[in-house]
Coordinates of C-alpha atoms and ligand atoms in Angstrom, one line a residue:
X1 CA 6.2 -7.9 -31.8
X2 CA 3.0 -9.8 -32.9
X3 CA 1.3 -11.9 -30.7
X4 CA 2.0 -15.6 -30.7
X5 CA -0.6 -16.5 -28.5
X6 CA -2.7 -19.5 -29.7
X7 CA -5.7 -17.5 -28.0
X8 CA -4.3 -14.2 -27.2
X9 CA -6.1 -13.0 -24.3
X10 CA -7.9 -15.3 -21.6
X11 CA -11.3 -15.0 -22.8
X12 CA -10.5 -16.1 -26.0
X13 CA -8.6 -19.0 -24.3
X14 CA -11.7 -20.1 -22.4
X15 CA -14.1 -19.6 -25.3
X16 CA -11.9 -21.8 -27.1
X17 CA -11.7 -24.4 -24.2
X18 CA -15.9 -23.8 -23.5
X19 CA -16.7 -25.1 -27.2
X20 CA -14.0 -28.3 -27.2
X21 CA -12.2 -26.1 -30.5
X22 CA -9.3 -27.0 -28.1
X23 CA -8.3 -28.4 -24.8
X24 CA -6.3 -27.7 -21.8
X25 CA -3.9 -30.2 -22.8
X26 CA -3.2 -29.0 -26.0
X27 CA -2.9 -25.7 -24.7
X28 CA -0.1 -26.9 -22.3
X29 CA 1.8 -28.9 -25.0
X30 CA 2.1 -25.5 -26.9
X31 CA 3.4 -23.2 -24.6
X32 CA 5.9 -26.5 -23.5
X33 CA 7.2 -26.3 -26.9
X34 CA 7.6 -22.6 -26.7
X35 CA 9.8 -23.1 -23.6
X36 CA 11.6 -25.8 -25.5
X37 CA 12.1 -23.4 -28.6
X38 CA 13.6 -20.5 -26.5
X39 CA 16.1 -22.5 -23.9
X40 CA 18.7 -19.7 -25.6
X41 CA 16.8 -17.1 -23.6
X42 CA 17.6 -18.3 -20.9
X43 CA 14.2 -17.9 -18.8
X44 CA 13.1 -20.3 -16.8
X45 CA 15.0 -22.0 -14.2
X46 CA 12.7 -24.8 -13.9
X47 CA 10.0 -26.0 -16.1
X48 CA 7.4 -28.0 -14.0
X49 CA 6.1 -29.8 -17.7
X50 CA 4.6 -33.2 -16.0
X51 CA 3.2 -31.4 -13.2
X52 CA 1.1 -29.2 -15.7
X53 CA 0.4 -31.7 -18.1
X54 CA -1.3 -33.4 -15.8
X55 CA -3.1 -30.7 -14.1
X56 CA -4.1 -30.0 -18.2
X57 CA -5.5 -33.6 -17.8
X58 CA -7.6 -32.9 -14.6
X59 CA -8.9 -30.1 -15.9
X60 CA -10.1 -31.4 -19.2
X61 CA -12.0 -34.4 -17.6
X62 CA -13.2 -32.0 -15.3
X63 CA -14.9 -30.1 -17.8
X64 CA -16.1 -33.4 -19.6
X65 CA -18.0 -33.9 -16.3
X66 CA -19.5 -30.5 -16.1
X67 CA -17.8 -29.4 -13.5
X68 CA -18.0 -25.5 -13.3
X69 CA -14.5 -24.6 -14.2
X70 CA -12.2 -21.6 -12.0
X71 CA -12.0 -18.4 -13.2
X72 CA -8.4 -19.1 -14.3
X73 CA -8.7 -22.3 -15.8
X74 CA -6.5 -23.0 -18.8
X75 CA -4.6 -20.6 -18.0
X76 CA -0.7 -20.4 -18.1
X77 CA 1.3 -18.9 -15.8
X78 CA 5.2 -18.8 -15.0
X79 CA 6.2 -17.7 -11.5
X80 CA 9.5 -15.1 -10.5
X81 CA 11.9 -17.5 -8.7
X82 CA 11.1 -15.5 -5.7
X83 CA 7.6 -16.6 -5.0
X84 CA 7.2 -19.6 -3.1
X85 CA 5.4 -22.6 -3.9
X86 CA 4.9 -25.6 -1.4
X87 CA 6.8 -28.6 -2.0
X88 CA 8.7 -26.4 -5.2
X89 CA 12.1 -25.2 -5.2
X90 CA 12.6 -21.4 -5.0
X91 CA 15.9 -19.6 -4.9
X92 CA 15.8 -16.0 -5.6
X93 CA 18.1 -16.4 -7.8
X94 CA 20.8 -17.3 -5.5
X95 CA 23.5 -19.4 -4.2
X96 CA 22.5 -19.3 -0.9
X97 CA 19.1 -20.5 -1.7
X98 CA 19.5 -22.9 -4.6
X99 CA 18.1 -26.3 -3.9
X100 CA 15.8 -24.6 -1.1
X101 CA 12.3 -26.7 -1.4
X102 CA 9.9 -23.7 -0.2
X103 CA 7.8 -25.8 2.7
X104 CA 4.6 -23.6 1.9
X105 CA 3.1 -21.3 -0.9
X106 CA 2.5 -17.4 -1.4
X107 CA -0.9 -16.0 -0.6
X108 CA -1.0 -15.0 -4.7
X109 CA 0.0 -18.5 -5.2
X110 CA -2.4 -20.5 -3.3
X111 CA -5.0 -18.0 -5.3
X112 CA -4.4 -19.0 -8.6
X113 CA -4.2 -22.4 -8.0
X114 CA -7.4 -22.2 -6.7
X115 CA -8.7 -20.5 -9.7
X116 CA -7.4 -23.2 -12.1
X117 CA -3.9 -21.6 -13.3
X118 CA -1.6 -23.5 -14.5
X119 CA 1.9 -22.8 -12.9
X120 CA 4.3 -24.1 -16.2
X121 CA 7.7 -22.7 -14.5
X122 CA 9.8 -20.4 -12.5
X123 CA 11.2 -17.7 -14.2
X124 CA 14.8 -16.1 -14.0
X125 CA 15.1 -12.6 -12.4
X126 CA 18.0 -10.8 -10.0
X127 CA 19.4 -12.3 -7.3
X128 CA 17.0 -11.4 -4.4
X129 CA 15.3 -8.7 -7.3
X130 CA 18.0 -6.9 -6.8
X131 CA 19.0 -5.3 -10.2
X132 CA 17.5 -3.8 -13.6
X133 CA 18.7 -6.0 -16.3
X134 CA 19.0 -9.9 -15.0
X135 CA 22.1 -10.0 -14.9
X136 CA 22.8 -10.3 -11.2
X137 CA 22.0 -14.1 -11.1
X138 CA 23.4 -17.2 -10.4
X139 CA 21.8 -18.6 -13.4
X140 CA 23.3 -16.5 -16.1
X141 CA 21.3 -13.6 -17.7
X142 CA 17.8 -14.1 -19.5
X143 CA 17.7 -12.4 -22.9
X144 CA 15.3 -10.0 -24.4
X145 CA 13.7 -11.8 -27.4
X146 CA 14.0 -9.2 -29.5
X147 CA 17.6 -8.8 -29.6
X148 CA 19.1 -11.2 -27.6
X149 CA 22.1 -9.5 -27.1
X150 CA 20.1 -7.2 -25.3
X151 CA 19.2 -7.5 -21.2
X152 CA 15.1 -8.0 -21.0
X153 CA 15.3 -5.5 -18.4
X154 CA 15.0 -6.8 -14.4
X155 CA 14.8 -7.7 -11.9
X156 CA 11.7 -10.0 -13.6
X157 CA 13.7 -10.1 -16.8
X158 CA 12.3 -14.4 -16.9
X159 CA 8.8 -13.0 -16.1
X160 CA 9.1 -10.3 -18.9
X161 CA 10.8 -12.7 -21.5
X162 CA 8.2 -15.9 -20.7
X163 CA 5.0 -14.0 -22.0
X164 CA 7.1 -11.9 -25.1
X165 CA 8.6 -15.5 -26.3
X166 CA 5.3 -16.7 -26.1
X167 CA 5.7 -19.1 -23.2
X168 CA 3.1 -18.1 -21.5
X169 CA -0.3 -16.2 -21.4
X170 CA 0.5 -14.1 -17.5
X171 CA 4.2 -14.2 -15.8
X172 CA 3.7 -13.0 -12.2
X173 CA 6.6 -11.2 -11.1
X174 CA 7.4 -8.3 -8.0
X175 CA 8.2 -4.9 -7.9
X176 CA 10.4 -3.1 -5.5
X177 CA 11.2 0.0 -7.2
X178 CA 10.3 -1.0 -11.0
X179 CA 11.0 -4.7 -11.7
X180 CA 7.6 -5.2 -13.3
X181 CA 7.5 -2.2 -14.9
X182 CA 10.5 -1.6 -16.7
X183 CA 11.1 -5.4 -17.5
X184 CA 7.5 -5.0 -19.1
X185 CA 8.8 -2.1 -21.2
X186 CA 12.0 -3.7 -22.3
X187 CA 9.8 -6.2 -23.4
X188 CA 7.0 -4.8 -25.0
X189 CA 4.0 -5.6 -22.4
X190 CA 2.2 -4.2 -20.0
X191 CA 3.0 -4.6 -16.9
X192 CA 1.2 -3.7 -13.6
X193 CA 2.2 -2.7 -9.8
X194 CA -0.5 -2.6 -7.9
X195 CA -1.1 -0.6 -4.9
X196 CA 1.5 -1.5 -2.1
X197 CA -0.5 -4.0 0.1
X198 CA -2.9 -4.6 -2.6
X199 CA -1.4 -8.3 -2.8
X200 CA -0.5 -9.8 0.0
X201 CA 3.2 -10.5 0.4
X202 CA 3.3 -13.9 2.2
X203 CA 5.1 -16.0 0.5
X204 CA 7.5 -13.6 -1.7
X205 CA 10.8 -13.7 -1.0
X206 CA 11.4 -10.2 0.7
X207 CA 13.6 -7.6 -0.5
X208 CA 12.6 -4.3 0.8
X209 CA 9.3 -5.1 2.6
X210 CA 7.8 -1.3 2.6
X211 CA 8.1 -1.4 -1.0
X212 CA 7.7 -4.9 -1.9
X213 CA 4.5 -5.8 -4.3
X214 CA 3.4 -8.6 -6.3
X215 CA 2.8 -7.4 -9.9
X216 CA 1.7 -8.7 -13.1
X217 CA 2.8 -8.9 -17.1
X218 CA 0.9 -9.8 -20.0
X219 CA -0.2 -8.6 -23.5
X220 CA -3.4 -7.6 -22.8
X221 CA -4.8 -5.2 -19.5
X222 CA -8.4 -7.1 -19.4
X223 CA -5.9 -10.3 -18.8
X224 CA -4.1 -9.0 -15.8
X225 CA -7.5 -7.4 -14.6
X226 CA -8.7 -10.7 -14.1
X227 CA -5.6 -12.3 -12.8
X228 CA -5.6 -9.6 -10.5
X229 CA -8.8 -9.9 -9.6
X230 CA -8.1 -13.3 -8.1
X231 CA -4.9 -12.6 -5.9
X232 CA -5.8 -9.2 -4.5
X233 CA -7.3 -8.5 -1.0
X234 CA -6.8 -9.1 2.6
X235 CA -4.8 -12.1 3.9
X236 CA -4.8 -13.4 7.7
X237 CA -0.6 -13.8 7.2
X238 CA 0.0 -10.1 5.8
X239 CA -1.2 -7.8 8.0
X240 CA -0.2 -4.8 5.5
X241 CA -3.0 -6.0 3.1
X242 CA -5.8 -4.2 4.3
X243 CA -9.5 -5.2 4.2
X244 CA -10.5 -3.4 1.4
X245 CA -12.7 -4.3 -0.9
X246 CA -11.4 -6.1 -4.0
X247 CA -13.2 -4.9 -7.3
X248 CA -13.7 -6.9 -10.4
X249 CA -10.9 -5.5 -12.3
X250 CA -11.9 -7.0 -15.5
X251 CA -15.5 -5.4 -15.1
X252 CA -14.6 -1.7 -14.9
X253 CA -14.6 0.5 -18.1
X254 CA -13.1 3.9 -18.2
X255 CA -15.4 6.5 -19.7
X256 CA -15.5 10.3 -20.4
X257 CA -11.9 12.6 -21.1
X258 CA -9.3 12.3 -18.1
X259 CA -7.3 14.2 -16.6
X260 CA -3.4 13.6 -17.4
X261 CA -0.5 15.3 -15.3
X262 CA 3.1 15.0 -17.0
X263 CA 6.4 17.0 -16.1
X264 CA 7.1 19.3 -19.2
X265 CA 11.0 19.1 -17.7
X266 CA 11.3 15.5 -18.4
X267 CA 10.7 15.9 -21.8
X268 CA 13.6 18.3 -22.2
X269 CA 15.8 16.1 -20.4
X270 CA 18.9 15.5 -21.8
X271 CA 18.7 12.2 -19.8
X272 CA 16.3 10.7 -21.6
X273 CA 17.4 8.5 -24.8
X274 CA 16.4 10.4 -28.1
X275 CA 13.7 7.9 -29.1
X276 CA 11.6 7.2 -26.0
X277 CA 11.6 11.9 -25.9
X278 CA 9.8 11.1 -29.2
X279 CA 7.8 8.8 -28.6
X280 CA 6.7 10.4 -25.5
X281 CA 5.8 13.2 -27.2
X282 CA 3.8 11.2 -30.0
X283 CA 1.9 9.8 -26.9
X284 CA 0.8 13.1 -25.3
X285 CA -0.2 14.1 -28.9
X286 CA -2.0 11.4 -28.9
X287 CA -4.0 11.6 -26.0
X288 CA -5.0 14.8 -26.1
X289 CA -6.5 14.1 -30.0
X290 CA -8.4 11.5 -28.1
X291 CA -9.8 14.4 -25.6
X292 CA -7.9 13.9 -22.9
X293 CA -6.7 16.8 -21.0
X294 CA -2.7 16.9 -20.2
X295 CA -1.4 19.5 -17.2
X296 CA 2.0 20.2 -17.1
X297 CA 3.0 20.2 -13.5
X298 CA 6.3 20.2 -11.9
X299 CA 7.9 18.4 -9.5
X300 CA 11.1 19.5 -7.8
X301 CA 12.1 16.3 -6.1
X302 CA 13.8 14.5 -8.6
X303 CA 17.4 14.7 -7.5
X304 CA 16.5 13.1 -4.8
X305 CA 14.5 10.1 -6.0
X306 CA 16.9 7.6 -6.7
X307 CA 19.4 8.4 -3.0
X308 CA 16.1 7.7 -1.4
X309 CA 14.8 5.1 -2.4
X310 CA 18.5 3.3 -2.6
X311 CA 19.2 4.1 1.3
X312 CA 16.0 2.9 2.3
X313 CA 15.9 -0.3 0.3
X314 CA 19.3 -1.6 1.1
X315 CA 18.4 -0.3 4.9
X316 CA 15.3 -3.0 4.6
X317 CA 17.6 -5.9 2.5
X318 CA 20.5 -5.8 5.1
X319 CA 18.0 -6.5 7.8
X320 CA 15.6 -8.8 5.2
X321 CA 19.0 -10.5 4.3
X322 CA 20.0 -11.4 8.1
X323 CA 17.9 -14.6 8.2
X324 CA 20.9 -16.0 5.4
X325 CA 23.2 -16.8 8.1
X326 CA 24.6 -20.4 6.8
X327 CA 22.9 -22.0 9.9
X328 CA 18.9 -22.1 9.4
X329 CA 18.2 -22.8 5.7
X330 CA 20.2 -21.9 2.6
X331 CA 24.0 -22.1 1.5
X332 CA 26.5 -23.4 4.8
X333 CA 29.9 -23.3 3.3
X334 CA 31.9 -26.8 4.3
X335 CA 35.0 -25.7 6.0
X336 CA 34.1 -23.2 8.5
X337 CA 35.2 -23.6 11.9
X338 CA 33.2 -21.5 14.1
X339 CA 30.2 -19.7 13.6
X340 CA 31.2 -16.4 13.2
X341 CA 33.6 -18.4 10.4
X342 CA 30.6 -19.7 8.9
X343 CA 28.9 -16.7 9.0
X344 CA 31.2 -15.0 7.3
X345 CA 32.1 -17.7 4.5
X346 CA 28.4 -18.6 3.8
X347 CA 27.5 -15.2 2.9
X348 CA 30.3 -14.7 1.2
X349 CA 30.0 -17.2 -0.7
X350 CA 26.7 -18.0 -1.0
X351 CA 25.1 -13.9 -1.7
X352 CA 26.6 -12.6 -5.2
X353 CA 28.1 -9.0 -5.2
X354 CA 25.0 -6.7 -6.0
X355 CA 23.9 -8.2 -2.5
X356 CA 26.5 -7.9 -0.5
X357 CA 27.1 -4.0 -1.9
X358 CA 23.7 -3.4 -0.6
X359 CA 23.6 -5.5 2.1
X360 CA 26.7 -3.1 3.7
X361 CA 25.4 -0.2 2.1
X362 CA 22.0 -1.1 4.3
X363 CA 24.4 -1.6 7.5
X364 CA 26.2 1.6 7.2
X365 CA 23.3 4.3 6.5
X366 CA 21.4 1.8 10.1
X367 CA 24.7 2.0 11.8
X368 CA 25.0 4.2 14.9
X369 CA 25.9 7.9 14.3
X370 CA 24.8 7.7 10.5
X371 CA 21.0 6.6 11.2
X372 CA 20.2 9.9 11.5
X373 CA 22.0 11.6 8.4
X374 CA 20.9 9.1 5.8
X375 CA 18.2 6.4 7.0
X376 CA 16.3 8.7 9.2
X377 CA 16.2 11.7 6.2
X378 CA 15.3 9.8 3.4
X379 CA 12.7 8.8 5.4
X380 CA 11.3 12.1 5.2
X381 CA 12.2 12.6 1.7
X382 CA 10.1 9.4 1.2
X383 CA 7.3 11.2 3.1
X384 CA 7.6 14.4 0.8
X385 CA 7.7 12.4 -2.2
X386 CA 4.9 10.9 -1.6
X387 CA 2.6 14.3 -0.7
X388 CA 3.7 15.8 -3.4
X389 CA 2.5 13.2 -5.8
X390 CA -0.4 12.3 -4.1
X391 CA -1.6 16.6 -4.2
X392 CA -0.9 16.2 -8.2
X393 CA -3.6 13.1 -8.1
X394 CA -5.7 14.4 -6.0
X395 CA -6.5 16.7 -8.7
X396 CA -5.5 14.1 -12.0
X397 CA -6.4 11.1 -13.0
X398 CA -3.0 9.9 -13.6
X399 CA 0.7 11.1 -14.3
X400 CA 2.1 10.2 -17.2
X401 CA 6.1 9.2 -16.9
X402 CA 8.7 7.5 -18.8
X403 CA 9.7 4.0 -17.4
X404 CA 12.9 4.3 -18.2
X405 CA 15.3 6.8 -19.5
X406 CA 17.3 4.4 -21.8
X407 CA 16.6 1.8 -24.1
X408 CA 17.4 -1.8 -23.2
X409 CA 21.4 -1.8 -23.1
X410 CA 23.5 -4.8 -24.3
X411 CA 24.4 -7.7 -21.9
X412 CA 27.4 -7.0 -20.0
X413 CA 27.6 -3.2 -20.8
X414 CA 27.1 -1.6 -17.4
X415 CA 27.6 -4.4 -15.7
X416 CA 30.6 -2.6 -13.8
X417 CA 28.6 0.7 -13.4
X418 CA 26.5 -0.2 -10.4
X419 CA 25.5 3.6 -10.3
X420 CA 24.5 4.0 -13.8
X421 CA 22.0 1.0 -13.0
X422 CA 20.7 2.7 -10.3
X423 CA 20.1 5.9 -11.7
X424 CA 18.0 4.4 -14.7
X425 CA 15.7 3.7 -11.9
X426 CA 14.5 7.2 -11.0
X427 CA 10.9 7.1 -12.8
X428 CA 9.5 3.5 -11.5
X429 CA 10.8 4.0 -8.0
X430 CA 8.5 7.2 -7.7
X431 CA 5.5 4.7 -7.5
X432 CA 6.9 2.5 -4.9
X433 CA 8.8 5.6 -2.4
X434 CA 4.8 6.2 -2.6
X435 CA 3.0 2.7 -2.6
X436 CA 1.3 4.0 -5.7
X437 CA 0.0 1.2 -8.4
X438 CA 1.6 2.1 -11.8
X439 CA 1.2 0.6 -15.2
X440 CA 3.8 0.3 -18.0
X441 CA 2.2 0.5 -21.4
X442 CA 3.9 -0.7 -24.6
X443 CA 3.3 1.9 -27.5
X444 CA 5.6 1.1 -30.6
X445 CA 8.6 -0.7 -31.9
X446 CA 11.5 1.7 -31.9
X447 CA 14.2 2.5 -34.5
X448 CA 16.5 -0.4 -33.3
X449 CA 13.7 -2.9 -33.3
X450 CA 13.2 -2.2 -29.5
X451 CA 9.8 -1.7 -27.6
X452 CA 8.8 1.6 -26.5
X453 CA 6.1 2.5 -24.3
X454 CA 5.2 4.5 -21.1
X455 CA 3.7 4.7 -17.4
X456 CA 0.7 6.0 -15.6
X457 CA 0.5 6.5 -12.1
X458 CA -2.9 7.0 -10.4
X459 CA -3.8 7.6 -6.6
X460 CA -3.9 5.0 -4.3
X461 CA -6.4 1.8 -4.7
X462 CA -7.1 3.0 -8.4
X463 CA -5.6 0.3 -10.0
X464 CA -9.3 0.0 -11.6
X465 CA -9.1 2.9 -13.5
X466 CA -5.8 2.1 -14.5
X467 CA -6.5 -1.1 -16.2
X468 CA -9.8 -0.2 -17.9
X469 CA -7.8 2.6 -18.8
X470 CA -5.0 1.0 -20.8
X471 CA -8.1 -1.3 -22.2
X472 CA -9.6 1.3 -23.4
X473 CA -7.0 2.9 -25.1
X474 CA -6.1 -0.5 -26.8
X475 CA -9.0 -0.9 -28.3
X476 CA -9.4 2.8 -29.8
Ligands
LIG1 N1 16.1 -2.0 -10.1 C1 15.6 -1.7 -8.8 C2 16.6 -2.3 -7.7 O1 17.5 -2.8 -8.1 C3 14.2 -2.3 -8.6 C4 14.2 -3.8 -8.3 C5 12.9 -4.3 -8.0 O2 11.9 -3.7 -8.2 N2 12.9 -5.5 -7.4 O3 16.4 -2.1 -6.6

């Protein structure tokens, strides 16, 4: 899909804004009449137009004064409706949340403000980024642009859809077990999860918290390099973002060949749809004429992948979840009577059915006399998982995966097939049963008019290498 960016990447944007050949304003009444042109998508919940135009405003007399200028500045972001942002409603998608005014923002949030973004929107997604297509929300399910009577992939279908419509230049978005990823493939972006802890969390709406990452999608890798740039690194409210030091992204370059580790298996899969095998296949081709190395390796642990990672996640929501109890904030039905009445009819009420399947899937594998049997072993498949891929990076640069095995599917079409939504997640949730960062990358436009594209994995902390990486090969 070509790029409708009036400046497609940020540096262009800010050249642009640096010489007065256009202005923040300008720049914000174009993306508000993107938004405008694709209501039918369906992607934002809320557009926050006065609120940006006059930030645009600020910022343009700002510059007039000589003010030096954020490292974001200009730029247009739309936020998942599961990141707060103080004095902003947030829902997660959700009944029980829906006029919830968020009294604080996220760590990321408070970062790009500070840096001059310019926050146009929130964006649809799955309730409480619980599914793969957008279609578990109270809001109705966000379209992919390039056949709308396609899903955009999910949970951040909104994120995915507001950068491909051209709504915006970077749609910030979170990742459990793909939802930046895959959404980003459906779509045809990148899209970037970054180490788990790498971004703090404070401030996202939690779903599963040892998974749970902030991520990034936009058109071009130097863009979300420099976005990421500005939210990463250590935060007093987060005590799972480590003290490490944050790199300039956006300054790293990726030279010499690398070495690429991919599952010769996969590729004979009869799971995977006919046209992402081939253009899998074009992609290793590719690499290796650009002199990279590619190492088959295999990896046994597949079958276990997606039971794993869906035992531990809804083990983490149905305690995550608890806090919705009709009495602190969020939905209270009416009529209830007691409290363990409104207990009950808030959250059934108020929590849509993806939710509540996981939240009692969650309280049966914690319950008494099952702990052991499912929690407390996929916690060691989890462990297992994650050695194993970390021994293939410790001698790769990166493994190379499919993000999904099937193209995006129409609206409605597995809607009643919980499973079959679950098991198209077996290649992103790898990454996050791991805390690896991973990186979808959009290749081609496939038979049906639908993107294609691929992921790469690296070791823990490298999301550097990743990003120059996919820069790299964009420009070749
Ligand atoms: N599709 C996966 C799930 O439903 C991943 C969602 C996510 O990353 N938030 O759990």
């Amino acid at each position: 899909m070509k790029n409708d960016q009036p400046y497609p990447t940020i540096s262009a944007l800010q050249a642009a804004l640096a010489t007065g050949e256009t202005t923040t304003v300008a720049t914000v009444n174009h993306y508000l009449k993107r938004i405008e042109a694709a209501t039918d998508l369906n992607i934002y919940v809320e557009v926050w137009a006065e609120e940006a135009l006059q930030e645009a405003e600020r910022q343009d007399t700002a510059r007039a004064d000589g003010k030096k200028m954020g490292q974001l500045a200009g730029v247009v972001v739309s936020l998942k409706d599961v990141l707060c942002y103080a004095e902003h409603r947030v829902s997660a998608a959700s009944k029980m949340l829906k006029n919830f005014v968020s009294p604080y923002s996220a760590t990321a949030v408070e970062r790009l403000l500070k840096e001059d973004a310019i926050i146009i929107g929130r964006t649809n997604c799955d309730e409480f980024a619980m599914g793969s297509g957008n279609e578990n929300t109270v809001y109705g399910p966000t379209k992919n642009a390039a056949d709308p009577d396609r899903v955009p992939g999910g949970s951040s279908g909104g994120a995915a859809v507001s950068v491909q419509a051209g709504t915006c230049l970077i749609a910030v978005g979170s990742s459990t077990g793909g939802s930046v990823r895959q959404p980003a493939s459906f779509c045809g972006l990148y899209g970037l999860k970054p180490t788990y802890g790498r971004v703090s969390r404070h401030g996202l709406i939690a779903y599963g918290s040892s998974f749970d990452v902030i991520g990034l999608l936009g058109r071009e890798p130097a863009d979300l390099a420099l976005v990421l740039s500005v939210i990463a690194g250590a935060d007093e409210f987060d005590s799972t973002a480590p003290n490490r030091m944050v790199p300039r992204y956006d300054r790293t370059s990726s030279e010499g060949p690398k070495k690429i580790a991919y599952f010769p298996d996969l590729m004979h899969s009869d799971g995977i749809a006919p046209g992402i095998k081939t253009d899998l296949e074009n992609t290793l081709e590719d690499l290796k004429e650009k002199g990279h190395e590619l190492v088959p390796v295999t990896f046994d642990l597949f079958d276990y992948v997606v039971p794993a990672y869906y035992v531990l996640t809804t083990a983490e929501a149905s305690s995550n979840l608890s806090r919705f109890d009709g009495l602190r904030y969020g939905y209270r039905h009416p009529e209830a009577n007691s409290l363990e009445e409104t207990y009950r009819k808030s959250r059934s009420e108020g929590f849509g059915l993806e939710v509540q399947r996981r939240i009692l899937l969650g309280a049966f594998v914690l319950s008494s006399g099952y702990y052991d049997a499912y929690y407390e072993r996929a916690q060691k498949v989890r462990r297992l998982i994650r050695d194993r891929l970390m021994a293939i990076l410790s001698e790769n640069d990166f493994i190379l995966m499919p993000v999904s095995p099937s193209l995006p599917w129409k609206i409605g079409a597995q809607k009643d097939d919980p499973v079959a939504n679950y098991l198209a997640d077996i290649y992103t949730v790898l990454a996050n049963l791991a805390g690896l960062p991973a990186m979808a990358i959009p290749t081609a436009t496939g038979e049906q008019g639908l993107p294609l594209g691929y992921q790469l994995m690296a070791a823990n902390w490298n999301e550097a290498e990743l990003l120059a990486f996919a820069e790299r090969l964009k420009k070749a």
